[in-house]
Short mmCIF file of C-alpha atoms in Angstrom, two decimals:
data_model
loop_
_atom_site.label_atom_id
_atom_site.label_comp_id
_atom_site.label_asym_id
_atom_site.label_seq_id
_atom_site.Cartn_x
_atom_site.Cartn_y
_atom_site.Cartn_z
CA MET C 1 -58.89 46.26 35.87
CA THR C 2 -56.45 43.46 34.97
CA VAL C 3 -53.46 44.64 36.96
CA ILE C 4 -49.97 43.25 37.04
CA CYS C 5 -49.61 42.38 40.71
CA ARG C 6 -47.05 40.99 43.10
CA GLU C 7 -47.26 40.61 46.87
CA GLN C 8 -44.66 41.64 49.42
CA ASP C 9 -45.10 41.63 53.20
CA GLY C 10 -48.88 41.82 53.14
CA VAL C 11 -48.92 44.54 50.48
CA LEU C 12 -50.09 44.14 46.89
CA ILE C 13 -47.86 46.10 44.51
CA MET C 14 -49.97 46.86 41.47
CA THR C 15 -49.06 48.19 38.02
CA LYS C 16 -51.58 49.26 35.39
CA GLN C 17 -51.51 47.38 32.11
CA HIS C 18 -51.10 50.53 30.03
CA GLU C 19 -48.35 51.80 32.35
CA HIS C 20 -46.51 48.56 31.69
CA GLY C 21 -47.07 49.07 27.95
CA LEU C 22 -45.57 52.56 28.04
CA LEU C 23 -42.52 51.13 29.79
CA ALA C 24 -42.18 48.51 27.05
CA GLY C 25 -42.22 51.33 24.50
CA GLU C 26 -39.40 53.10 26.34
CA PHE C 27 -37.28 49.95 26.08
CA ALA C 28 -38.06 49.67 22.36
CA LYS C 29 -36.88 53.25 21.83
CA TRP C 30 -33.35 52.42 23.00
CA PHE C 31 -33.08 48.97 21.44
CA LYS C 32 -30.01 48.44 19.25
CA GLU C 33 -31.18 49.91 15.97
CA GLU C 34 -28.31 48.47 13.97
CA HIS C 35 -30.00 45.10 14.34
CA THR C 36 -33.38 46.24 13.03
CA PRO C 37 -34.36 45.94 9.35
CA ALA C 38 -34.13 49.15 7.33
CA GLU C 39 -37.88 49.26 7.28
CA GLY C 40 -38.80 52.94 7.62
CA ARG C 41 -41.57 52.09 10.10
CA ARG C 42 -39.73 52.88 13.33
CA ALA C 43 -42.21 55.48 14.58
CA GLU C 44 -45.12 53.12 13.97
CA VAL C 45 -43.40 50.24 15.75
CA LEU C 46 -42.53 52.39 18.79
CA TRP C 47 -46.10 53.68 19.03
CA ALA C 48 -47.53 50.17 18.75
CA VAL C 49 -45.21 48.75 21.42
CA SER C 50 -46.09 51.59 23.80
CA ASN C 51 -49.81 51.17 23.17
CA HIS C 52 -50.16 47.41 22.80
CA ASP C 53 -52.20 47.22 26.02
CA ARG C 54 -54.23 50.40 25.46
CA GLY C 55 -57.45 48.36 25.32
CA TRP C 56 -57.28 48.17 29.12
CA ILE C 57 -56.98 51.91 29.79
CA ASP C 58 -60.53 52.40 31.10
CA LEU C 59 -60.47 49.19 33.15
CA ASP C 60 -57.15 50.25 34.65
CA GLU C 61 -59.00 52.69 36.88
CA THR C 62 -60.73 50.10 39.10
CA PRO C 63 -59.42 46.62 39.99
CA PHE C 64 -61.72 43.59 40.07
CA TRP C 65 -61.29 41.10 42.90
CA ASN C 66 -60.84 37.40 42.16
CA ASP C 67 -62.33 35.57 45.16
CA ALA C 68 -60.93 32.22 44.07
CA GLU C 69 -57.34 33.51 44.06
CA GLY C 70 -57.62 36.08 46.85
CA LEU C 71 -56.03 38.64 44.52
CA PRO C 72 -57.12 41.17 41.93
CA TYR C 73 -57.82 39.71 38.50
CA SER C 74 -54.72 39.79 36.32
CA PHE C 75 -54.23 39.55 32.58
CA LEU C 76 -53.72 35.81 33.16
CA ASP C 77 -56.98 34.89 34.89
CA PHE C 78 -59.39 37.58 33.66
CA PRO C 79 -62.46 35.84 32.13
CA VAL C 80 -61.87 34.99 28.47
CA VAL C 81 -64.91 36.56 26.81
CA PRO C 82 -64.49 40.11 28.21
CA LYS C 83 -60.72 39.82 27.78
CA LEU C 84 -61.22 39.24 24.06
CA THR C 85 -63.48 42.28 23.91
CA PHE C 86 -60.71 44.49 25.27
CA TYR C 87 -58.05 42.87 23.09
CA ARG C 88 -60.20 43.67 20.04
CA ARG C 89 -60.93 47.19 21.23
CA GLY C 90 -57.25 47.95 21.71
CA ILE C 91 -56.27 46.61 18.30
CA ASP C 92 -59.09 48.62 16.68
CA GLU C 93 -57.68 51.79 18.25
CA ILE C 94 -54.15 50.90 17.16
CA GLU C 95 -55.27 50.21 13.60
CA ALA C 96 -56.87 53.66 13.42
CA GLN C 97 -53.40 55.08 14.11
CA THR C 98 -51.18 52.58 12.29
CA PRO C 99 -52.38 49.49 10.37
CA TYR C 100 -48.89 47.98 10.61
CA GLY C 101 -48.98 48.45 14.39
CA ALA C 102 -52.33 46.63 14.49
CA LEU C 103 -50.82 43.80 12.43
CA LEU C 104 -47.96 43.58 14.92
CA CYS C 105 -50.17 43.65 18.03
CA SER C 106 -52.73 41.23 16.60
CA SER C 107 -49.92 38.72 16.00
CA HIS C 108 -48.64 39.35 19.54
CA PHE C 109 -51.99 38.57 21.16
CA GLU C 110 -52.43 35.49 18.98
CA ARG C 111 -49.13 34.18 20.37
CA LEU C 112 -50.23 34.89 23.95
CA ILE C 113 -53.49 33.00 23.38
CA GLU C 114 -51.65 30.03 21.89
CA VAL C 115 -49.31 29.92 24.89
CA SER C 116 -52.25 30.08 27.34
CA GLY C 117 -53.85 26.94 25.89
CA GLU C 118 -57.35 28.36 26.45
CA GLU C 119 -60.20 27.08 24.28
CA CYS C 120 -63.79 28.19 23.79
CA PRO C 121 -66.07 29.06 20.83
CA GLU C 122 -65.64 32.78 21.44
CA LEU C 123 -61.88 32.37 21.33
CA THR C 124 -62.07 30.45 18.05
CA GLN C 125 -64.17 33.26 16.55
CA TYR C 126 -61.77 35.91 17.84
CA LEU C 127 -58.79 34.14 16.27
CA GLN C 128 -60.63 33.90 12.94
CA ASP C 129 -61.62 37.57 13.06
CA GLU C 130 -58.03 38.59 13.78
CA ALA C 131 -56.69 36.36 11.01
CA ASP C 132 -59.09 38.16 8.67
CA ARG C 133 -57.88 41.52 9.99
CA ARG C 134 -54.24 40.64 9.42
CA ALA C 135 -54.97 39.40 5.88
CA ARG C 136 -56.80 42.65 5.11
CA ILE C 137 -53.92 44.76 6.48
CA HIS C 138 -51.39 42.69 4.54
CA ARG C 139 -53.30 43.37 1.33
CA GLY C 140 -53.41 47.08 2.06
CA LEU C 141 -49.70 47.26 2.81
CA GLU C 142 -48.86 45.43 -0.40
CA GLN C 143 -50.56 48.26 -2.25
CA SER C 144 -48.97 51.09 -0.26
CA LYS C 145 -45.77 50.01 1.49
CA PRO C 146 -44.90 46.31 1.10
CA LEU C 147 -43.26 44.48 3.99
CA GLU C 148 -39.60 43.59 3.72
CA GLU C 149 -38.51 40.00 4.23
CA GLY C 150 -38.47 39.17 7.95
CA GLU C 151 -39.75 42.61 8.97
CA LEU C 152 -42.88 41.52 10.83
CA TYR C 153 -41.07 38.55 12.40
CA TYR C 154 -38.32 40.78 13.77
CA ASP C 155 -40.69 43.45 15.06
CA ALA C 156 -42.77 40.75 16.77
CA ARG C 157 -39.62 39.57 18.59
CA LEU C 158 -38.91 43.16 19.60
CA LEU C 159 -42.43 43.59 21.03
CA GLN C 160 -42.20 40.26 22.83
CA PHE C 161 -38.86 41.12 24.45
CA CYS C 162 -39.86 44.66 25.52
CA ASP C 163 -43.17 43.34 26.84
CA ASP C 164 -41.37 40.63 28.84
CA LEU C 165 -38.73 42.99 30.24
CA SER C 166 -41.44 45.42 31.34
CA LEU C 167 -43.32 42.54 32.98
CA PHE C 168 -40.10 41.47 34.72
CA LEU C 169 -39.82 44.88 36.39
CA ALA C 170 -43.48 44.92 37.41
CA LEU C 171 -43.29 41.41 38.86
CA SER C 172 -39.89 41.71 40.57
CA LYS C 173 -38.84 43.07 43.93
CA PRO C 174 -35.96 45.45 43.11
CA GLY C 175 -32.71 44.00 44.38
CA SER C 176 -34.10 40.47 44.74
CA ILE C 177 -31.76 37.50 44.44
CA GLU C 178 -31.73 34.86 41.71
CA SER C 179 -33.72 32.32 43.74
CA GLU C 180 -36.57 34.83 44.04
CA LYS C 181 -36.81 35.40 40.29
CA HIS C 182 -40.24 34.91 38.73
CA PRO C 183 -40.37 31.45 37.10
CA TRP C 184 -41.11 32.95 33.67
CA PHE C 185 -37.63 34.50 33.58
CA VAL C 186 -35.40 31.91 35.25
CA ASP C 187 -33.90 30.88 31.90
CA GLY C 188 -33.75 34.39 30.47
CA PHE C 189 -36.19 36.11 28.13
CA SER C 190 -37.71 33.63 25.72
CA GLY C 191 -37.11 34.49 22.08
CA SER C 192 -34.32 36.99 22.79
CA GLU C 193 -31.75 34.45 21.62
CA GLU C 194 -32.97 35.14 18.08
CA PHE C 195 -31.55 38.67 17.99
CA SER C 196 -28.33 38.70 16.02
CA PHE C 197 -26.22 40.41 18.70
CA THR C 198 -26.95 37.70 21.31
CA SER C 199 -25.10 34.95 19.37
CA GLY C 200 -27.89 32.53 20.22
CA ARG C 201 -27.96 33.28 23.94
CA ALA C 202 -31.10 34.35 25.77
CA ILE C 203 -30.82 37.77 27.42
CA GLU C 204 -30.75 37.38 31.21
CA ALA C 205 -31.55 39.89 33.95
CA GLU C 206 -29.92 40.18 37.36
CA TRP C 207 -30.34 42.82 40.05
CA GLN C 208 -27.12 44.59 41.03
CA ASP C 209 -28.90 46.52 43.78
CA THR C 210 -32.36 47.96 44.50
CA THR C 211 -32.16 50.53 41.71
CA THR C 212 -29.91 48.85 39.12
CA LEU C 213 -30.71 45.95 36.79
CA THR C 214 -28.08 44.27 34.62
CA LEU C 215 -28.85 42.62 31.27
CA THR C 216 -26.52 40.17 29.52
CA PRO C 217 -26.13 40.29 26.55
CA PHE C 218 -26.94 44.00 26.62
CA PRO C 219 -29.70 44.97 24.14
CA PHE C 220 -29.64 48.77 24.26
CA THR C 221 -27.55 51.49 22.66
CA LYS C 222 -26.59 52.86 26.08
CA GLU C 223 -27.29 52.50 29.79
CA ILE C 224 -30.80 53.79 30.39
CA GLU C 225 -32.91 54.97 33.30
CA VAL C 226 -36.61 54.18 33.15
CA SER C 227 -39.49 54.92 35.47
CA PHE C 228 -43.00 53.58 35.93
CA LYS C 229 -45.81 54.04 38.41
CA GLN C 230 -47.11 51.52 40.92
CA ARG C 231 -49.50 51.51 43.86
CA ARG C 232 -48.99 49.69 47.14
CA VAL C 233 -52.28 48.44 48.55
CA SER C 234 -52.28 46.65 51.88
CA ARG C 235 -54.44 43.58 52.43
CA LYS C 236 -55.76 45.21 55.59
CA ALA C 237 -57.00 48.22 53.62
CA ILE C 238 -58.68 45.85 51.16
CA GLU C 239 -60.37 43.98 54.02
CA ASP C 240 -61.53 47.24 55.62
CA LYS C 241 -62.60 49.20 52.53
CA GLY C 242 -62.82 46.80 49.61
CA ILE C 243 -60.43 46.62 46.69
CA ALA C 244 -61.84 49.58 44.71
CA GLU C 245 -61.58 52.15 47.52
CA ALA C 246 -58.32 50.76 48.89
CA TYR C 247 -56.76 51.04 45.44
CA ARG C 248 -58.20 54.51 44.81
CA ASN C 249 -56.79 55.81 48.12
CA ALA C 250 -53.31 54.38 47.57
CA PRO C 251 -50.97 57.03 46.14
CA GLU C 252 -49.05 56.32 42.96
CA GLU C 253 -45.34 55.80 43.54
CA GLU C 254 -42.65 56.24 40.92
CA CYS C 255 -40.18 53.39 40.57
CA ARG C 256 -36.89 54.38 38.90
CA ILE C 257 -34.54 51.72 37.58
CA THR C 258 -31.20 52.05 35.78
CA VAL C 259 -30.54 49.28 33.25
CA ILE C 260 -26.87 48.52 32.58
CA SER C 261 -24.69 45.90 30.89
CA GLY C 262 -23.86 42.84 32.96
CA ALA C 263 -20.38 42.43 34.44
CA GLU C 264 -19.80 39.23 32.46
CA GLU C 265 -20.37 41.02 29.17
CA ASP C 266 -18.16 43.93 30.23
CA SER C 267 -15.39 41.47 31.07
CA GLN C 268 -15.70 39.73 27.70
CA VAL C 269 -15.51 43.04 25.88
CA LYS C 270 -12.36 44.05 27.79
CA THR C 271 -10.58 40.70 27.37
CA GLY C 272 -11.87 39.79 23.94
CA ALA C 273 -13.25 36.54 25.36
CA SER C 274 -15.98 34.89 23.36
CA GLN C 275 -16.23 31.38 24.83
CA PRO C 276 -19.81 30.13 25.33
CA SER C 277 -21.11 29.88 28.84
CA GLU C 278 -21.65 26.55 30.62
CA ARG C 279 -25.36 26.94 30.00
CA GLN C 280 -24.77 27.37 26.23
CA GLN C 281 -22.61 24.22 26.13
CA ARG C 282 -25.28 22.03 27.74
#
């Protein structure tokens, strides 16, 4: 299992990869549709976003312990060769459902690999195989339902944002202050400044309280409530029983979060203010 994991007071709070993917799909469902291309592929995009990590479903059942880190293996440090196997497996399953979704997810994983900076012969072969897959899907779509200009680029940004926001929730202590924010999200969600409604500003998240998250600029059609499942596994239980049994015996807990518009954006809407922030001016 390559869990998404954070530690709090001697307890590892663990979220399954596919659970995180389903949460990303929920965010995509409520994204501002008026800013999406009139592509006619909405159902395929939503399914692909929800299932982009489905390759990990079987592994999600049992965590693997990383002795070097003293934590379960995550999607970041899981060994490259088996990770590529599960990437490929997931994209194969997505392609069987929606070739366009496979094109979208293949591009997504290529970006993640480029960001990681990892290199090995197996990785080079994987990237070539996926480039071949994307070319084959492109050819098929040209015959059946050609892509509109910018369609794949936009949908890739949508997947990236929903993936990142879902990761933010899995990696954050609800109600935590700005100084405790995960370093990936200190400057907002990368790439979100490219959505037309943000006016070039990255979407930023801030906890209002332990059950309410604010986003500015606000990306959804309405305030939404989402839920996802986590398990709390104490280090003592891991020491006593091992990671597999400790995880298996930990009950799933439902985390419910309401996502609302930030106060700054609400104020601008009420006053008609549109001046850039200090951060934008720098």
